[in-house]
PDB file of C-alpha atoms and ligand atoms in Angstrom:
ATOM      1  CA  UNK A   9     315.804-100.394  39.897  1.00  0.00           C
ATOM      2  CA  UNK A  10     319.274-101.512  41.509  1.00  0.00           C
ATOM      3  CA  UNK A  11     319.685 -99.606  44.844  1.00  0.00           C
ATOM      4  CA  UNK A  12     323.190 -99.556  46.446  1.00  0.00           C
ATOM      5  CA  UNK A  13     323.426-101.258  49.736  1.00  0.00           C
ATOM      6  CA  UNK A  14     327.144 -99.863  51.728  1.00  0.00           C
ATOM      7  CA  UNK A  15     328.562-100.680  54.662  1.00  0.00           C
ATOM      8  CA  UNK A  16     331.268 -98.659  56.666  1.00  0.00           C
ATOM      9  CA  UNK A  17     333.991-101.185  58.141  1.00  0.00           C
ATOM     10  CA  UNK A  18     334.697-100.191  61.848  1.00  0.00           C
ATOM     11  CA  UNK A  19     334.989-101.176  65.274  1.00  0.00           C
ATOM     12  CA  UNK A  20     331.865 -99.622  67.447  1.00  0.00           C
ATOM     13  CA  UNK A  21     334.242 -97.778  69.165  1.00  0.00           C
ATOM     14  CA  UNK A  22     335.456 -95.677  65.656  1.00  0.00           C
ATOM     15  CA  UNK A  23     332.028 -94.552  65.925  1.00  0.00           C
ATOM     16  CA  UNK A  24     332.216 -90.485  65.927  1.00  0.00           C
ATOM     17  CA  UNK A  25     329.505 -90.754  68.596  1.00  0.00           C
ATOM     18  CA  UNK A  26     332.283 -91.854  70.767  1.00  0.00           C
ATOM     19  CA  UNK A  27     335.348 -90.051  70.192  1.00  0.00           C
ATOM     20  CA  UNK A  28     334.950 -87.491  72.117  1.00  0.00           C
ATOM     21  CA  UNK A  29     335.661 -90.405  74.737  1.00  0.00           C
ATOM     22  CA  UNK A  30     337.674 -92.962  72.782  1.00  0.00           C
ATOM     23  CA  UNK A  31     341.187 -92.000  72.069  1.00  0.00           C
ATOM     24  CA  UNK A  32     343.160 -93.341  68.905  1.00  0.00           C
ATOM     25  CA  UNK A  33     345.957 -94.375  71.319  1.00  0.00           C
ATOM     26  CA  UNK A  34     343.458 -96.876  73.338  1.00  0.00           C
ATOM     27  CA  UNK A  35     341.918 -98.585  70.513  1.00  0.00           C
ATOM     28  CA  UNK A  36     344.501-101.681  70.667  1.00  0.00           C
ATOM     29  CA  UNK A  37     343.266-102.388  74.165  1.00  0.00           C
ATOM     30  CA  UNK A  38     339.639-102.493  73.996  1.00  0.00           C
ATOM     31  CA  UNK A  39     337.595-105.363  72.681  1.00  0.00           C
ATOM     32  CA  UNK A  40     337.357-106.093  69.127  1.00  0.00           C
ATOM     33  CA  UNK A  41     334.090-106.717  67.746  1.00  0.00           C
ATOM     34  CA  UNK A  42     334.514-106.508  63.996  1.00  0.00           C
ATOM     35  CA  UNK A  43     335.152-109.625  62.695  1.00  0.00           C
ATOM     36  CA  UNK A  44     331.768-111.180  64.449  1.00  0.00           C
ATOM     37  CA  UNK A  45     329.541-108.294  64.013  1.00  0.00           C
ATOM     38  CA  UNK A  46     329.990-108.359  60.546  1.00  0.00           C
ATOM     39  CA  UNK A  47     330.243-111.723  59.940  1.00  0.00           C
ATOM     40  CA  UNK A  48     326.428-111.775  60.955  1.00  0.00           C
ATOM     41  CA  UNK A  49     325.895-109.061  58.049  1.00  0.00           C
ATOM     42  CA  UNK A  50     327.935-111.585  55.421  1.00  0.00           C
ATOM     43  CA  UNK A  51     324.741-114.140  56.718  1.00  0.00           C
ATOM     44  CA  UNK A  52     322.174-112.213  56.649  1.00  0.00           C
ATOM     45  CA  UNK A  53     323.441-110.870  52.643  1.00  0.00           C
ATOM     46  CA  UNK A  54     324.071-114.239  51.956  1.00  0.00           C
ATOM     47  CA  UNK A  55     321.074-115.924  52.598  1.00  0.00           C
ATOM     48  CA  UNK A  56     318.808-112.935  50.784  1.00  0.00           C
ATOM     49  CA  UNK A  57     321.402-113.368  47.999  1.00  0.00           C
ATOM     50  CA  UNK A  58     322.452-109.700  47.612  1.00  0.00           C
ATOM     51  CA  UNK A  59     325.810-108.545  46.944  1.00  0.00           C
ATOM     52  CA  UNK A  60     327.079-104.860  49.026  1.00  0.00           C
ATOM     53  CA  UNK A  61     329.801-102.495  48.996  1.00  0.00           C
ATOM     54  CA  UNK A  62     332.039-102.651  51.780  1.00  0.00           C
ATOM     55  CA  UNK A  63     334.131 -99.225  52.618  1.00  0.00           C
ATOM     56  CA  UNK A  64     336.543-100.949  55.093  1.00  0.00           C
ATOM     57  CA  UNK A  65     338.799 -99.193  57.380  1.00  0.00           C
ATOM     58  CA  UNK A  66     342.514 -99.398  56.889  1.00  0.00           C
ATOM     59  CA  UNK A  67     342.790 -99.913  60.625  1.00  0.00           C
ATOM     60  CA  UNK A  68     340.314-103.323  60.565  1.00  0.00           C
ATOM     61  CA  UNK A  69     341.917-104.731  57.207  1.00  0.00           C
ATOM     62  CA  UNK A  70     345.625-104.665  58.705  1.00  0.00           C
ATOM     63  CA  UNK A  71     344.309-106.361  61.794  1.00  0.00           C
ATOM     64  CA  UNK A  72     342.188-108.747  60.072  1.00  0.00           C
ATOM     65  CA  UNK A  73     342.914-109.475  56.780  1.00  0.00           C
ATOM     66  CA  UNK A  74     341.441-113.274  56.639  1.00  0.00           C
ATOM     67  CA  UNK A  75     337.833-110.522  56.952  1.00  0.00           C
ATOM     68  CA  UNK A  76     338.482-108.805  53.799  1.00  0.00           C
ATOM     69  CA  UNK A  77     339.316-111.779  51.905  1.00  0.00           C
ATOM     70  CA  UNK A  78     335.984-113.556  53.383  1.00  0.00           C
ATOM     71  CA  UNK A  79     334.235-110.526  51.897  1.00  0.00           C
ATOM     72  CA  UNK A  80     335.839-110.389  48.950  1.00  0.00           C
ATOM     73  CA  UNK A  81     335.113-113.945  48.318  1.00  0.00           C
ATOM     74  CA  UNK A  82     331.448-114.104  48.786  1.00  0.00           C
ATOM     75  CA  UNK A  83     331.423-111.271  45.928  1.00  0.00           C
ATOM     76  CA  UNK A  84     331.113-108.094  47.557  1.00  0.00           C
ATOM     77  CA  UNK A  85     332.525-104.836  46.233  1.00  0.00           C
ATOM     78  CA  UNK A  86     335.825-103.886  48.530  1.00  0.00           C
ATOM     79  CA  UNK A  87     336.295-100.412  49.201  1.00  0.00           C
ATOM     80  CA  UNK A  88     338.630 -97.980  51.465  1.00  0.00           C
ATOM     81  CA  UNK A  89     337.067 -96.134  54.732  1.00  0.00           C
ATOM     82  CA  UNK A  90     340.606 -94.120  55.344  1.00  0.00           C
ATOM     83  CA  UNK A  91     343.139 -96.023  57.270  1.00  0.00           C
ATOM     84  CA  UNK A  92     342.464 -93.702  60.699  1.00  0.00           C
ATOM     85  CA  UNK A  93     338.806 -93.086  60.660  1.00  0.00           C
ATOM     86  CA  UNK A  94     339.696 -88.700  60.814  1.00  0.00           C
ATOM     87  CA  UNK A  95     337.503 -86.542  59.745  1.00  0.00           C
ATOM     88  CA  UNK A  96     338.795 -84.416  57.035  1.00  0.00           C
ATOM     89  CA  UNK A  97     338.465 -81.217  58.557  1.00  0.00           C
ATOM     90  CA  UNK A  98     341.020 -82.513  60.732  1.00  0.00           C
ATOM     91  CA  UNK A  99     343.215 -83.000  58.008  1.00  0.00           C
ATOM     92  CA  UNK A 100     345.637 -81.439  55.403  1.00  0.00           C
ATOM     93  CA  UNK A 101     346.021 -82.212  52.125  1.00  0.00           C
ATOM     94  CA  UNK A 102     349.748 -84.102  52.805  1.00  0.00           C
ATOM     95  CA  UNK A 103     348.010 -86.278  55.867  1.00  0.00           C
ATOM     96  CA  UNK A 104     344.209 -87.007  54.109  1.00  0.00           C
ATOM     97  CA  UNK A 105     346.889 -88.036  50.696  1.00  0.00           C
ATOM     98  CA  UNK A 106     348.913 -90.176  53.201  1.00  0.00           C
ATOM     99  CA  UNK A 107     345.784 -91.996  55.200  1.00  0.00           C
ATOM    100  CA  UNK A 108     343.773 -92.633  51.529  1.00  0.00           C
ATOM    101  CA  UNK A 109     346.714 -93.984  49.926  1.00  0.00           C
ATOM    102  CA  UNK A 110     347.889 -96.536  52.994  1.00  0.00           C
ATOM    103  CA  UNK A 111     344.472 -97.609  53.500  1.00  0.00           C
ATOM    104  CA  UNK A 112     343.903 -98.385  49.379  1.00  0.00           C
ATOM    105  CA  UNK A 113     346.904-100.057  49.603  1.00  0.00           C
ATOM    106  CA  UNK A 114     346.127-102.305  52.438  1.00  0.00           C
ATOM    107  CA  UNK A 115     343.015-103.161  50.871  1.00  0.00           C
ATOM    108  CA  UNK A 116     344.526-103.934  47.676  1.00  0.00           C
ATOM    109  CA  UNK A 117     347.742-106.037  48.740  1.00  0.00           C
ATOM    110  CA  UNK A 118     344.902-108.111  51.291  1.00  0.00           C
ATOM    111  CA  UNK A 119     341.847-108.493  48.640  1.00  0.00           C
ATOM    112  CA  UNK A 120     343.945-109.030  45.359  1.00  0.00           C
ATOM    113  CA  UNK A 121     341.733-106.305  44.122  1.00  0.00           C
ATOM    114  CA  UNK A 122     341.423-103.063  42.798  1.00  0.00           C
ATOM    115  CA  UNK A 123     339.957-100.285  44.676  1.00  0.00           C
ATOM    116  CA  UNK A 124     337.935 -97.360  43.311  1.00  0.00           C
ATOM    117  CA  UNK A 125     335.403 -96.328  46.091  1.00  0.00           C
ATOM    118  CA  UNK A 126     335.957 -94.429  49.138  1.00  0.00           C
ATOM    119  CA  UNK A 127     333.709 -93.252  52.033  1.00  0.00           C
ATOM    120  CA  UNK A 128     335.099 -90.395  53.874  1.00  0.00           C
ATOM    121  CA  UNK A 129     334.881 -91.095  58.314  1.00  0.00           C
ATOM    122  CA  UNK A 130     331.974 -89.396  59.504  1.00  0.00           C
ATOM    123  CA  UNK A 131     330.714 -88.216  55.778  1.00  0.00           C
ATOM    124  CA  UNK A 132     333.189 -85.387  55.905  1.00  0.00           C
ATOM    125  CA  UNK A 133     333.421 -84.334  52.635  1.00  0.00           C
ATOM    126  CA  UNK A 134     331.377 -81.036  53.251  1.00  0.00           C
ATOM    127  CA  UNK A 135     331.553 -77.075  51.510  1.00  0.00           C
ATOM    128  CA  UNK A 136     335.427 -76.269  53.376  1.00  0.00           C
ATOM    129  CA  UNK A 137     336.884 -80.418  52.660  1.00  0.00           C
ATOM    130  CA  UNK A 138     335.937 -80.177  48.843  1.00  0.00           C
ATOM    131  CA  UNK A 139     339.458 -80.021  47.997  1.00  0.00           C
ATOM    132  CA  UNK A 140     339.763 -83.782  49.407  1.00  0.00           C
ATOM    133  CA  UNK A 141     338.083 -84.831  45.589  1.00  0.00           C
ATOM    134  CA  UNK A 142     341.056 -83.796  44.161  1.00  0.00           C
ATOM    135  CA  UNK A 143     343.086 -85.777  46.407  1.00  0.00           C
ATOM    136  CA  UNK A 144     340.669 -88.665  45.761  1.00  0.00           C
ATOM    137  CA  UNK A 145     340.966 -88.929  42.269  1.00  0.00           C
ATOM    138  CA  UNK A 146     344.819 -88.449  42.235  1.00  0.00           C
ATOM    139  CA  UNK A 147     345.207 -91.116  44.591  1.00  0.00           C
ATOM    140  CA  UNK A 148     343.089 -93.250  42.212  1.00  0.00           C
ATOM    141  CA  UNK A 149     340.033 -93.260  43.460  1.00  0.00           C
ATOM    142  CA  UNK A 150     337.259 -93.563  40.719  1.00  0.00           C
ATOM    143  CA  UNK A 151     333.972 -92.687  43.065  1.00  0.00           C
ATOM    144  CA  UNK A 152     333.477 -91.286  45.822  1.00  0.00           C
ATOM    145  CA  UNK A 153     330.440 -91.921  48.364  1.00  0.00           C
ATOM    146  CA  UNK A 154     330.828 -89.626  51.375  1.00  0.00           C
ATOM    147  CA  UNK A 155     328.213 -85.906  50.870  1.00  0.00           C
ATOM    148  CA  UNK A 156     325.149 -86.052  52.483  1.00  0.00           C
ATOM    149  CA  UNK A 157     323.002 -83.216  50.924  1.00  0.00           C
ATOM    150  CA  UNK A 158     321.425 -82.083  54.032  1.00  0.00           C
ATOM    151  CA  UNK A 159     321.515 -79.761  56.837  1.00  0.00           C
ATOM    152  CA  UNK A 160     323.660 -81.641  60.241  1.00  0.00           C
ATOM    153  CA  UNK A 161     325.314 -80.698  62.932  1.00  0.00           C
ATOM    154  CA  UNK A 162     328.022 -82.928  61.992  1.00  0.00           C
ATOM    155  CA  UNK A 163     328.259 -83.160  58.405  1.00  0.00           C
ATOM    156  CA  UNK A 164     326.658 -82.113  55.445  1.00  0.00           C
ATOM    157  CA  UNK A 165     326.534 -80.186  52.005  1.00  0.00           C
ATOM    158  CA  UNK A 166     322.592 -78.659  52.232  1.00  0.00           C
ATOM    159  CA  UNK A 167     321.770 -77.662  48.543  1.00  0.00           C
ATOM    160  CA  UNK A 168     324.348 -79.755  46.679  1.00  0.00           C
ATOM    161  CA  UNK A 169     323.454 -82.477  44.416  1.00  0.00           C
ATOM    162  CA  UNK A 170     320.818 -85.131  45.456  1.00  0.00           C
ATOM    163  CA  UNK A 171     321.886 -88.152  42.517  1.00  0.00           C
ATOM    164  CA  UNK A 172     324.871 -89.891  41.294  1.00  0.00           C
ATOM    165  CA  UNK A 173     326.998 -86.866  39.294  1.00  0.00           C
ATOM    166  CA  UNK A 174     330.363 -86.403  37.763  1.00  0.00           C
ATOM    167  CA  UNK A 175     332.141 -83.438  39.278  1.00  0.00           C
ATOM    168  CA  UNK A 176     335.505 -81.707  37.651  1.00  0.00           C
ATOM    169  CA  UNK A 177     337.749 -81.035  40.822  1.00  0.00           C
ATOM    170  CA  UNK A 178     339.159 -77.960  40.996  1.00  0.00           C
ATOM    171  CA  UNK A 179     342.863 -79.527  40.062  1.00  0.00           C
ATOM    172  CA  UNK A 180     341.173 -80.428  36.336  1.00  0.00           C
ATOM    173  CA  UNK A 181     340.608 -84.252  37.610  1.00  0.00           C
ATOM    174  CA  UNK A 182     337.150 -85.603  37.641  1.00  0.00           C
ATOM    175  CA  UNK A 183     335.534 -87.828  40.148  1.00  0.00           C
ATOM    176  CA  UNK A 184     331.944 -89.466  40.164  1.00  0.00           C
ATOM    177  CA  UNK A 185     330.312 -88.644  43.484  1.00  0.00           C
ATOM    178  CA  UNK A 186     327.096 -90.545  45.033  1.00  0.00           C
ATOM    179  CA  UNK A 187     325.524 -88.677  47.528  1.00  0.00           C
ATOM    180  CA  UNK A 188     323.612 -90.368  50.485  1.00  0.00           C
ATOM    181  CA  UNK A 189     320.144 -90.581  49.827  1.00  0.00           C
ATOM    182  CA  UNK A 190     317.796 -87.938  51.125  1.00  0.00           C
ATOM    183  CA  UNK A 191     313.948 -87.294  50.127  1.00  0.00           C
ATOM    184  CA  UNK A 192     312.759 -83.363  49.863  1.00  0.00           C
ATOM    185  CA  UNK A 193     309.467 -82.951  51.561  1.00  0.00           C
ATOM    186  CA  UNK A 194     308.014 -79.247  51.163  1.00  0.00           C
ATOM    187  CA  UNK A 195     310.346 -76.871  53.351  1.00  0.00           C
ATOM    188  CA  UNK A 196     312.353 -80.187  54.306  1.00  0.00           C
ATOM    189  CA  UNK A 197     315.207 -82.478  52.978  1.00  0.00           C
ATOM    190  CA  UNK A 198     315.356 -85.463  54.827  1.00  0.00           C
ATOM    191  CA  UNK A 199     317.793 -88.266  55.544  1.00  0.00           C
ATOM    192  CA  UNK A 200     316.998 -91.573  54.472  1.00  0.00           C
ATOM    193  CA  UNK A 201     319.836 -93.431  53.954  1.00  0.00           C
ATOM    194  CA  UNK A 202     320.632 -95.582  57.093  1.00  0.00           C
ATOM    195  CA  UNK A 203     322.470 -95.473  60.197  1.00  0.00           C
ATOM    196  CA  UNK A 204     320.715 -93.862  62.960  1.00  0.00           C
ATOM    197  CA  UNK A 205     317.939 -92.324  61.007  1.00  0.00           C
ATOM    198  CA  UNK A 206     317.420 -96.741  59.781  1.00  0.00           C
ATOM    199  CA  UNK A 207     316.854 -97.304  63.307  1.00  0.00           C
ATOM    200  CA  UNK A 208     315.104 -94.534  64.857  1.00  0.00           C
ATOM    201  CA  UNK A 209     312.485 -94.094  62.190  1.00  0.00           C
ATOM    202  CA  UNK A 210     309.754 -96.629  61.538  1.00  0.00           C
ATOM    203  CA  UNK A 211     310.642 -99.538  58.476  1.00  0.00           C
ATOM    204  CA  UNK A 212     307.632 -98.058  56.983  1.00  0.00           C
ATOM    205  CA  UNK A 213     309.259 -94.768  56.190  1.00  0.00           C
ATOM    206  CA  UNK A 214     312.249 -95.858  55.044  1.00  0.00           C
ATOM    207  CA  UNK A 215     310.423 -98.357  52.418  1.00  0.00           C
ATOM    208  CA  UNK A 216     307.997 -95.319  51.401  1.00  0.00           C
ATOM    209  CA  UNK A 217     310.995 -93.405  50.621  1.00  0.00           C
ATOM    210  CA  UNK A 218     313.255 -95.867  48.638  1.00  0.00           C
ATOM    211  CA  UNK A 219     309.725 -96.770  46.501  1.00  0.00           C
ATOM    212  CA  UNK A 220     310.003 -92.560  46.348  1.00  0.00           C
ATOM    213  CA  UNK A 221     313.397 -92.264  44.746  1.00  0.00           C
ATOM    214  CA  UNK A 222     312.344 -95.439  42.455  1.00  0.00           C
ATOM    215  CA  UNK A 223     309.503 -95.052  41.363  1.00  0.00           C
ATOM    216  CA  UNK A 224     308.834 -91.074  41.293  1.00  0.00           C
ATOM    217  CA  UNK A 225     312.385 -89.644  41.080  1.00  0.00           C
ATOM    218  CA  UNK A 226     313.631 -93.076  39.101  1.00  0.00           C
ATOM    219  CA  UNK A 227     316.864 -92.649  41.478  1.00  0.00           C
ATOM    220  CA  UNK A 228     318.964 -95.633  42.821  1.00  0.00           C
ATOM    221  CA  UNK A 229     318.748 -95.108  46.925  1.00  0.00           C
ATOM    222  CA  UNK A 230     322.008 -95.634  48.474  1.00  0.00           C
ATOM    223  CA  UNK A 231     322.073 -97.205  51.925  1.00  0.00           C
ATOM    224  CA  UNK A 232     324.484 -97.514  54.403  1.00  0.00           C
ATOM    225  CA  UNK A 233     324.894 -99.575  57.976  1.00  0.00           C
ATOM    226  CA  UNK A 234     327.707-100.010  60.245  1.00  0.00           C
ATOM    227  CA  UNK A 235     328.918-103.722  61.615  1.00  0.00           C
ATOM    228  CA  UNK A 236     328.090-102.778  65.264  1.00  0.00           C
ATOM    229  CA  UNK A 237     324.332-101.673  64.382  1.00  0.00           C
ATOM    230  CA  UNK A 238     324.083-105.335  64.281  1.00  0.00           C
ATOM    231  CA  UNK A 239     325.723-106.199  67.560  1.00  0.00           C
ATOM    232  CA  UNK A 240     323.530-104.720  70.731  1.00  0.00           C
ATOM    233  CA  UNK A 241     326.098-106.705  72.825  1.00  0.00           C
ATOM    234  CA  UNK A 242     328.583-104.629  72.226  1.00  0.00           C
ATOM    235  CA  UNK A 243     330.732-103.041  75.145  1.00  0.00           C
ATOM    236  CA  UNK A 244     328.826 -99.907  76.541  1.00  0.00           C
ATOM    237  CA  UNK A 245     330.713 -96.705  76.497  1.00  0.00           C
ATOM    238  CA  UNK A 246     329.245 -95.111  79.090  1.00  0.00           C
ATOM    239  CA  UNK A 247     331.102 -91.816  79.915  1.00  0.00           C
ATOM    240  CA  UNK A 248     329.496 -90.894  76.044  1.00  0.00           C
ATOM    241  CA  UNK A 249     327.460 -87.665  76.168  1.00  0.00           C
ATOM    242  CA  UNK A 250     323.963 -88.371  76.446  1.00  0.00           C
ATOM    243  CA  UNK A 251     323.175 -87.637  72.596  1.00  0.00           C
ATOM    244  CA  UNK A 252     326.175 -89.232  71.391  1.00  0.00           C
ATOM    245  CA  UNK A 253     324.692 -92.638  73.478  1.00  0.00           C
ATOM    246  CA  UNK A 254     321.154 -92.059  72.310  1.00  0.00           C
ATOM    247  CA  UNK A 255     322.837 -92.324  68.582  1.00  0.00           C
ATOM    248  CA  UNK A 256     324.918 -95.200  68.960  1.00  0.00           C
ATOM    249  CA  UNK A 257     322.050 -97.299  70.708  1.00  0.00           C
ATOM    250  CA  UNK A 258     319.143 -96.298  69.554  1.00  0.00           C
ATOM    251  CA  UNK A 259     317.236 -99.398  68.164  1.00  0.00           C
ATOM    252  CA  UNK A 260     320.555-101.758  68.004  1.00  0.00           C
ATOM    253  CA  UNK A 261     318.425-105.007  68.242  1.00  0.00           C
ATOM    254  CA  UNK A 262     316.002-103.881  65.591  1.00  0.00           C
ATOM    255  CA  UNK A 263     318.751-103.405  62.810  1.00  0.00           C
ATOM    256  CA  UNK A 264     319.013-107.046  61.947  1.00  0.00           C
ATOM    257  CA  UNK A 265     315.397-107.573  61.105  1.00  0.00           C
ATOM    258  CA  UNK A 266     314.565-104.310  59.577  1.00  0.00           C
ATOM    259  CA  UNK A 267     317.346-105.195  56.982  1.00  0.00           C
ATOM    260  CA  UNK A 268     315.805-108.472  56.338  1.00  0.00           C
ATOM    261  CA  UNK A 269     312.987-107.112  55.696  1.00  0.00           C
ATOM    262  CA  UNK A 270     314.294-104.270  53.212  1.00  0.00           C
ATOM    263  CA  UNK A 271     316.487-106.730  51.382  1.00  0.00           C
ATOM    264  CA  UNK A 272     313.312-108.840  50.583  1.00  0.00           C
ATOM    265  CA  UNK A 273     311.027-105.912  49.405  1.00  0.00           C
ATOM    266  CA  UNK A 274     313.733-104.296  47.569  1.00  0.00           C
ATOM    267  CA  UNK A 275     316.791-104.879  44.418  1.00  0.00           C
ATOM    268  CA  UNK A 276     320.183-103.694  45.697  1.00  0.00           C
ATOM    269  CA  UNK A 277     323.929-104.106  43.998  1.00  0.00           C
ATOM    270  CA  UNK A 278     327.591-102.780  44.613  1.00  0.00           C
ATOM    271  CA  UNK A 279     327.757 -99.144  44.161  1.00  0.00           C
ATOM    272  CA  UNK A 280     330.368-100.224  41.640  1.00  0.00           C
ATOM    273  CA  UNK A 281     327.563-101.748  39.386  1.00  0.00           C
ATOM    274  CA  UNK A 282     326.035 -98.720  39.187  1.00  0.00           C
ATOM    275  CA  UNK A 283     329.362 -96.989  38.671  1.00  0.00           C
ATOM    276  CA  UNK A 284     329.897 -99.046  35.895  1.00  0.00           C
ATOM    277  CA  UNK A 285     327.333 -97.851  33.799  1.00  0.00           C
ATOM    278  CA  UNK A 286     328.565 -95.963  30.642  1.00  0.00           C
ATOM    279  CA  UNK A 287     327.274 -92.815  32.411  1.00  0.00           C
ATOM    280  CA  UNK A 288     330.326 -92.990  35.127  1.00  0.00           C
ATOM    281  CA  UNK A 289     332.663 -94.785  33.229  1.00  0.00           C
ATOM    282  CA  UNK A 290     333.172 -91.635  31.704  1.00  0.00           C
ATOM    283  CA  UNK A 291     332.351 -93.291  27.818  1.00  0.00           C
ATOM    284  CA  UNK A 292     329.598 -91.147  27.174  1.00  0.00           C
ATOM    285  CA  UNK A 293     330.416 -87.197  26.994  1.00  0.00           C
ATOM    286  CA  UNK A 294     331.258 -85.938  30.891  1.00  0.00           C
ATOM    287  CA  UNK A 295     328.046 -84.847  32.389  1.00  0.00           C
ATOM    288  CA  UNK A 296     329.358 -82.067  34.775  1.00  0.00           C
ATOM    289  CA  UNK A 297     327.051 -81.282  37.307  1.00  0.00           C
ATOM    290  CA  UNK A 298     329.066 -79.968  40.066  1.00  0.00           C
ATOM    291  CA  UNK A 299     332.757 -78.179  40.324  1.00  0.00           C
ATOM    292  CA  UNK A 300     334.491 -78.820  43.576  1.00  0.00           C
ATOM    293  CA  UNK A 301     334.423 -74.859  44.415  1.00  0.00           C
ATOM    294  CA  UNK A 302     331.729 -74.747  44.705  1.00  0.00           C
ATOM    295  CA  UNK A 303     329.646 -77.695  44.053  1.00  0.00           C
ATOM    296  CA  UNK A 304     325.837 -76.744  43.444  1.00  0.00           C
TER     297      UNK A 304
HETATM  298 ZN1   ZN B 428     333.065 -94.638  59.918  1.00  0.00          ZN
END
């Protein structure tokens, strides 16, 4: 079973965790850490041999483009992160049509490659932003990766769809939509996926429930890291609230290793391979499972 492995393209300090502290208007000035941190994840993929998606921020790829190429040469899946890194709550139709479509472009004009994927900032497609799908798939976009079927103070669609689906948007386009990976416990559904839950929890519960998905649910899991998980150098933003700090930090210097580790035990792809199957490709007769209004 191919699992998707995704990474989110970003300085640390795009990190949601920190903007309550980090303006848009400083970024320029502070340090940039991009281009080593994830350089280091380009390694570690390359010496385990496995391929990723890459959801890159228009922001990083217009500052360095010689990174996208790099990525795009080594065989990895190029996809668009927004150009801004702004939630879509904070957005209107006009301005999330305007950031998708600069950042696409971007990507495309630097890789020499199409783009199909997108991960919204801060998983913000939830129940009020499900009109962004339509404004996904108009602006080209064949999949999107950005609901997290749970229950967050952040984020978060609890009850819709656990597994790779084709939803109809409510504008009559359609859009194939693969939810970050959760596993439903009695009474609970819990994030597995990556980021802070990767580090906080024990390895050992994040390999129990990919084998979960696999073997009992035969679901692909889809992970996804950030470039500065892997760098527990980076600058310290210390005026961060104390929960926003114990989220950005937790367990940086164990990130490395536990992927290792995962990447050995476990098959992962592009989430474009797996889009590729007939299933998404839209060949075979559209599977509907969702509408945009609403989507469960
Ligand atoms: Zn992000």
């Amino acid at each position: 079973m191919k699992n998707a492995l995704t990474f989110d393209i970003e300085e640390y300090f795009h990190a949601e965790a920190l903007s309550g502290v980090v303006r848009p208007e400083d970024w320029s000035g502070l340090e940039s850490r991009v281009v080593d941190s994830t350089r280091r994840l380009l390694d570690i993929l390359d010496r385990e041999q496995v391929r990723a998606t890459f959801f890159i921020l228009g922001w990083v790829a217009e500052r360095h483009p010689a990174l996208v190429r790099e990525i795009e040469s080594l065989g990895h899946e190029i996809a668009c992160h927004g150009y801004a890194h702004r939630m879509i709550q904070h957005l209107n139709r006009h301005e999330l049509a305007e950031d998708v479509t600069r950042a696409k472009k971007v990507l495309e004009d630097v890789a020499g490659t199409s783009v199909i994927g997108y991960r919204a900032p801060t998983f913000s497609v939830v129940r009020e932003t499900l009109w962004s799908l339509d404004v996904l798939s108009e602006a080209g976009f064949r999949y999107d990766s950005s609901i997290f079927p749970v229950r967050h103070d952040r984020y978060g669609i609890p009850g819709a769809p656990r597994f790779p689906h084709r939803v109809r948007t409510a504008g009559g386009g359609e859009i194939a939509e693969f939810p970050l990976s959760t596993i439903c416990l009695p009474g609970w559904r819990l994030q597995v996926a990556g980021g802070g839950y990767f580090r906080l929890f024990p390895l050992a519960w994040t390999r129990w429930a990919i084998r979960r998905l696999n073997e009992r649910e035969r679901q692909p899991a889809i992970i996804y890291l950030h470039p500065w998980e892997f760098d527990p150098q980076q600058p310290r933003v210390t005026s961060a609230a104390l929960r926003s700090k114990f989220r950005h930090y937790v367990n940086l210097q164990h990130t490395e290793a536990r992927l290792r580790k995962l990447l050995q035990q476990f098959s992962f792809a592009p989430l474009q391979d797996i889009f590729s199957d007939q299933f998404f490709r839209g060949e075979s007769p559209p599977r509907v499972v969702g509408r945009t209004e609403p989507i469960a």
